[in-house]
PDB file of C-alpha atoms and ligand atoms in Angstrom:
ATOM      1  CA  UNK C   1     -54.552 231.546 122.919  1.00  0.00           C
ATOM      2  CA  UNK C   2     -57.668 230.352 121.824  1.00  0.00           C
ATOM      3  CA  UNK C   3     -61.497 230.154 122.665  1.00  0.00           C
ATOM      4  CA  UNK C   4     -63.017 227.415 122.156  1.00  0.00           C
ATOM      5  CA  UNK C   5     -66.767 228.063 121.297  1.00  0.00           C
ATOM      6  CA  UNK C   6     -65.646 230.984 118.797  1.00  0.00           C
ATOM      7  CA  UNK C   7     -66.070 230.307 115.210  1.00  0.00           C
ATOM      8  CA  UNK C   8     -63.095 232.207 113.914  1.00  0.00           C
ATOM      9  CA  UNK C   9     -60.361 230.169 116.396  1.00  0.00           C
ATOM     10  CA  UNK C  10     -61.751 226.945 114.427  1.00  0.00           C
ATOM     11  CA  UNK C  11     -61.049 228.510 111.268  1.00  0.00           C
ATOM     12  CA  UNK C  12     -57.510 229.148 112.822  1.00  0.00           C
ATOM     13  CA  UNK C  13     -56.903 225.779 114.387  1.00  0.00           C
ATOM     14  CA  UNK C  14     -58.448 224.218 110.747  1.00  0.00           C
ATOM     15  CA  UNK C  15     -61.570 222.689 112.327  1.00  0.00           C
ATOM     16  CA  UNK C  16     -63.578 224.792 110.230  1.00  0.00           C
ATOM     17  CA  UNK C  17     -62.697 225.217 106.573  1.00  0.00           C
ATOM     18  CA  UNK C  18     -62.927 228.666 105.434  1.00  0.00           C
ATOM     19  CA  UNK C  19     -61.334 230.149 102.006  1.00  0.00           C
ATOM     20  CA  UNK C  20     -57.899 231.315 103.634  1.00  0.00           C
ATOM     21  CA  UNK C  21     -56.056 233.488 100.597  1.00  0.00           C
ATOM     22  CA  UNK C  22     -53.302 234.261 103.383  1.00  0.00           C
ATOM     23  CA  UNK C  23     -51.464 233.581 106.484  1.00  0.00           C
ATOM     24  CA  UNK C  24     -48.318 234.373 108.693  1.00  0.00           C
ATOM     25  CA  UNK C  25     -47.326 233.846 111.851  1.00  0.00           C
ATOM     26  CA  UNK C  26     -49.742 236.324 113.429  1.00  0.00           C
ATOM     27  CA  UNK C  27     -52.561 236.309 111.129  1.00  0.00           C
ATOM     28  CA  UNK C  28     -54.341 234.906 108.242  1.00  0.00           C
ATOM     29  CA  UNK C  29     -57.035 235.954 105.835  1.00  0.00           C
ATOM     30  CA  UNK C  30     -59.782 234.550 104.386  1.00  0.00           C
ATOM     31  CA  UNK C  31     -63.147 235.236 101.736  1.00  0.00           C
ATOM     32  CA  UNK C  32     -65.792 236.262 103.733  1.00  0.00           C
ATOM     33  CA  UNK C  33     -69.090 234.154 103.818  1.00  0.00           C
ATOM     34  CA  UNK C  34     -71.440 236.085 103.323  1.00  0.00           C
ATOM     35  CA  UNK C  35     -69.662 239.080 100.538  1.00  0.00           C
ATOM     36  CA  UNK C  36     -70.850 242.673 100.520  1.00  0.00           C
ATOM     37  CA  UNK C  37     -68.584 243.787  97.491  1.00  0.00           C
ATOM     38  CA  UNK C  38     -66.825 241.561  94.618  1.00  0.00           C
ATOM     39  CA  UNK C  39     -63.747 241.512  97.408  1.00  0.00           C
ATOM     40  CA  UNK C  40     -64.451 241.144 100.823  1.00  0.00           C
ATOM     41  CA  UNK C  41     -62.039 239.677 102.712  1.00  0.00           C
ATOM     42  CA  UNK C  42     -61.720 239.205 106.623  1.00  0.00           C
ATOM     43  CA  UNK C  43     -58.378 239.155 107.870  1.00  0.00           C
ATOM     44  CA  UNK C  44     -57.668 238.087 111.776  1.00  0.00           C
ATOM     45  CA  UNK C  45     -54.925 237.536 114.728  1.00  0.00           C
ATOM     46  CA  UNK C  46     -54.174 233.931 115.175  1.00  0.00           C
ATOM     47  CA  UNK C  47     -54.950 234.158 118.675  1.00  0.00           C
ATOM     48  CA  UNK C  48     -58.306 235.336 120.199  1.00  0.00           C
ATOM     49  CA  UNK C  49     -58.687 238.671 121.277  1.00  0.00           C
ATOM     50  CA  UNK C  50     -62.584 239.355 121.541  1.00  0.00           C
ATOM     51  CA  UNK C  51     -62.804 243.224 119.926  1.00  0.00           C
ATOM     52  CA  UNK C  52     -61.264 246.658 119.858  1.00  0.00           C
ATOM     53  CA  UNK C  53     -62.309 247.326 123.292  1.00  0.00           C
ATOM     54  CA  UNK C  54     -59.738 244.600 124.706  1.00  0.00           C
ATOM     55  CA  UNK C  55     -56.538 246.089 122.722  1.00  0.00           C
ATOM     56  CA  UNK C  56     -54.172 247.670 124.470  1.00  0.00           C
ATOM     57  CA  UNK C  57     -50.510 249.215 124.270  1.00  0.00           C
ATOM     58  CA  UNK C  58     -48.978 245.665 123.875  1.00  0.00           C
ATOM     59  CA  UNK C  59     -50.850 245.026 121.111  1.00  0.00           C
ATOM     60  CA  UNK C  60     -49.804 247.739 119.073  1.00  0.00           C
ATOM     61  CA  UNK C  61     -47.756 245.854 116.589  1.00  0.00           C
ATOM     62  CA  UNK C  62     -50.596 243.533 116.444  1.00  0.00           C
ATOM     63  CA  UNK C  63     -52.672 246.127 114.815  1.00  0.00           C
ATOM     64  CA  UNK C  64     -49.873 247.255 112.657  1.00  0.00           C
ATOM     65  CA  UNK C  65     -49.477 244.034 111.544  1.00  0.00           C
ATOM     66  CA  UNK C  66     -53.240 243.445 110.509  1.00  0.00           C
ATOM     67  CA  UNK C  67     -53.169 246.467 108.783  1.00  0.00           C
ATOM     68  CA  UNK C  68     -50.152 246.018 106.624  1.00  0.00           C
ATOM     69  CA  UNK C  69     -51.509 242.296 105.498  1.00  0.00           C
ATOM     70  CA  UNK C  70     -54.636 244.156 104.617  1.00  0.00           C
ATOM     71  CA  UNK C  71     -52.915 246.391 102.171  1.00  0.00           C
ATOM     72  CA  UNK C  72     -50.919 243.852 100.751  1.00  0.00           C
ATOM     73  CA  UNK C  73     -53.288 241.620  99.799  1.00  0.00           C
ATOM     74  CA  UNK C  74     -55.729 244.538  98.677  1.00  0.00           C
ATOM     75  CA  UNK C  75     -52.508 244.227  96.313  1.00  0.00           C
ATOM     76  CA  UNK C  76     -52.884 240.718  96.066  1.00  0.00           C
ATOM     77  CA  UNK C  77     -56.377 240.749  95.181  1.00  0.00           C
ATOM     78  CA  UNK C  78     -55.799 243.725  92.463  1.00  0.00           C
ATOM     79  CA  UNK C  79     -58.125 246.094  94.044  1.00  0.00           C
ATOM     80  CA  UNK C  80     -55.148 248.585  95.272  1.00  0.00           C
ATOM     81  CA  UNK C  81     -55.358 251.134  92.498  1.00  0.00           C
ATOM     82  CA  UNK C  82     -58.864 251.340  92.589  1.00  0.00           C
ATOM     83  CA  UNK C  83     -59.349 251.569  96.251  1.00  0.00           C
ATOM     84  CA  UNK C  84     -60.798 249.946  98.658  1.00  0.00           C
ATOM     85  CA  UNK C  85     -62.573 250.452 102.351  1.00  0.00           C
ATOM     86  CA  UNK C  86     -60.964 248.811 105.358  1.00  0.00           C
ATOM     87  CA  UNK C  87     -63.158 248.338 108.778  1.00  0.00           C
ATOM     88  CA  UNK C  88     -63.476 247.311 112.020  1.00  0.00           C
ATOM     89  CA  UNK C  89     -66.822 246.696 113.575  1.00  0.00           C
ATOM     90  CA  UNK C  90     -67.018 246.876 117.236  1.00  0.00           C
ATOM     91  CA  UNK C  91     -69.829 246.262 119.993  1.00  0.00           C
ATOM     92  CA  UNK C  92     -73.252 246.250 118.935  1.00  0.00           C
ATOM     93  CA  UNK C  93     -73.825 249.362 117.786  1.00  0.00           C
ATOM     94  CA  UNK C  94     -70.711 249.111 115.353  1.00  0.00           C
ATOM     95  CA  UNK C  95     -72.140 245.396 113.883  1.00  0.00           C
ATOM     96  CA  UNK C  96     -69.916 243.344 115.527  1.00  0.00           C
ATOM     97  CA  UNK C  97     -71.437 240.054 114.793  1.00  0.00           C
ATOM     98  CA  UNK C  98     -68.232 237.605 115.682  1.00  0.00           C
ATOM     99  CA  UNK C  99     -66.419 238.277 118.762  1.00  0.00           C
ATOM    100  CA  UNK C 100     -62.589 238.018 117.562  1.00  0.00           C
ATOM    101  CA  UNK C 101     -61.529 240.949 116.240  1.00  0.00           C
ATOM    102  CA  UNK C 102     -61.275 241.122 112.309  1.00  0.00           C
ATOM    103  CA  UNK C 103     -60.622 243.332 109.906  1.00  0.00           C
ATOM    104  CA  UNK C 104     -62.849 243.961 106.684  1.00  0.00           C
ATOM    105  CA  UNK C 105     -61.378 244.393 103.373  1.00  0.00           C
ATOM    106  CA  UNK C 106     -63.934 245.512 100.897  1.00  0.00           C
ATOM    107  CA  UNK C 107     -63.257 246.639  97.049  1.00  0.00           C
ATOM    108  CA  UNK C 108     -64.066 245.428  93.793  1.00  0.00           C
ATOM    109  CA  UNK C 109     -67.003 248.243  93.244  1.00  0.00           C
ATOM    110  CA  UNK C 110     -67.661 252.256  94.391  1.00  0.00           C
ATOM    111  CA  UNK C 111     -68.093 251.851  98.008  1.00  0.00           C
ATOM    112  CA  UNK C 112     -71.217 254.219  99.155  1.00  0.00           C
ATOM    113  CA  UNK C 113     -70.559 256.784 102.296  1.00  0.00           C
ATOM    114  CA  UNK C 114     -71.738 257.265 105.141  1.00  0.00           C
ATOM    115  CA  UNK C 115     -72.235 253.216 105.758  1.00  0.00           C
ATOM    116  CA  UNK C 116     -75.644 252.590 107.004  1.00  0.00           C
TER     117      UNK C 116
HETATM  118  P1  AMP J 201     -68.791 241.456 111.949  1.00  0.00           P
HETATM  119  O1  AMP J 201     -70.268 241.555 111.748  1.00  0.00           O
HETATM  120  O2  AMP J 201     -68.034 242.714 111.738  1.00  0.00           O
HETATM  121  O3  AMP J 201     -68.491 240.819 113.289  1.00  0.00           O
HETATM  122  O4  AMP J 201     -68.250 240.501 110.825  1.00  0.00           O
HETATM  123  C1  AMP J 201     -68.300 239.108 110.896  1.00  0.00           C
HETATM  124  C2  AMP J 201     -68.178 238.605 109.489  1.00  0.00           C
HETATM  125  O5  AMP J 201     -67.832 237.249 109.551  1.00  0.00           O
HETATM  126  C3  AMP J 201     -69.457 238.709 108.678  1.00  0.00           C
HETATM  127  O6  AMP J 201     -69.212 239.511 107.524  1.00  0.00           O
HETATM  128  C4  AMP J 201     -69.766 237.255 108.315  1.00  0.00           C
HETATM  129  O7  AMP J 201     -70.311 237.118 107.028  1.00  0.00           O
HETATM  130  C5  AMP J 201     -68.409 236.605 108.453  1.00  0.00           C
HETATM  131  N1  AMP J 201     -68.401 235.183 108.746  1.00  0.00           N
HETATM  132  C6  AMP J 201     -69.085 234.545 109.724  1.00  0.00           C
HETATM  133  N2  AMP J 201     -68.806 233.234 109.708  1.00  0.00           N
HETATM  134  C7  AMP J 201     -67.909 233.039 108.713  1.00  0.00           C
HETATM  135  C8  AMP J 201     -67.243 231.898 108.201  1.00  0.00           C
HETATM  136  N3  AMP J 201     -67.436 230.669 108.704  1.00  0.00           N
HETATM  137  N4  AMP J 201     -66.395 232.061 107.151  1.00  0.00           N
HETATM  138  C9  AMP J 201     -66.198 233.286 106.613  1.00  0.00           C
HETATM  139  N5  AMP J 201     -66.809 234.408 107.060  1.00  0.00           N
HETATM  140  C10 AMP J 201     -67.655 234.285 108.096  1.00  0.00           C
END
């Protein structure tokens, strides 16, 4: 499943070129545009689902399975011991900015708290 009109299904389908540092049969990863730490790294379902608010009990594993890739390549990318934040904006009071659900990997530097 795909939608046509949103920018991270092109990156999937390889219409648009973006940095991809990983992929699977669910998911792949790639270097975020526009990088708010030395690592930032967006990592997203192959097919389109729009945001949090549109998961449900079937895709359970999905999540899982987002998360797990996100912790293996914070390995990947050498930021594990140090830390690192994982996040998922959602609506537009979370930030959500593209509407296909993605998960933030940021590390690489001391992360402030609360975000802003
Ligand atoms: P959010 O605001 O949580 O929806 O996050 C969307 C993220 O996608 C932002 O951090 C953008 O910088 C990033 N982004 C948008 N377009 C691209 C692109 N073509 N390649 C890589 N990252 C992108």
């Amino acid at each position: 499943m795909s939608s046509i009109n949103c920018i991270f299904c092109r990156i999937v389908s390889g219409e648009i070129q973006a940095s991809i540092i990983y992929e699977d049969e669910l998911a792949i990863a790639f270097r975020d545009i526009n990088p708010q730490a030395p690592k930032h790294i967006l990592i997203i379902p192959r097919n389109h689902v729009d945001s949090m608010n549109k998961m449900s009990a079937e895709d359970k594993d999905l999540v899982g399975h987002l998360l797990i890739a996100a912790s293996s390549i914070a390995s990947q990318e050498g930021i594990a011991e140090t830390g690192y934040r994982t996040i998922i904006n959602t609506g537009e009071d979370g930030g959500q900015t593209v509407w296909h659900l993605h998960v933030h990997l940021l590390g690489g530097r001391s992360l402030g708290w609360p975000p802003g």
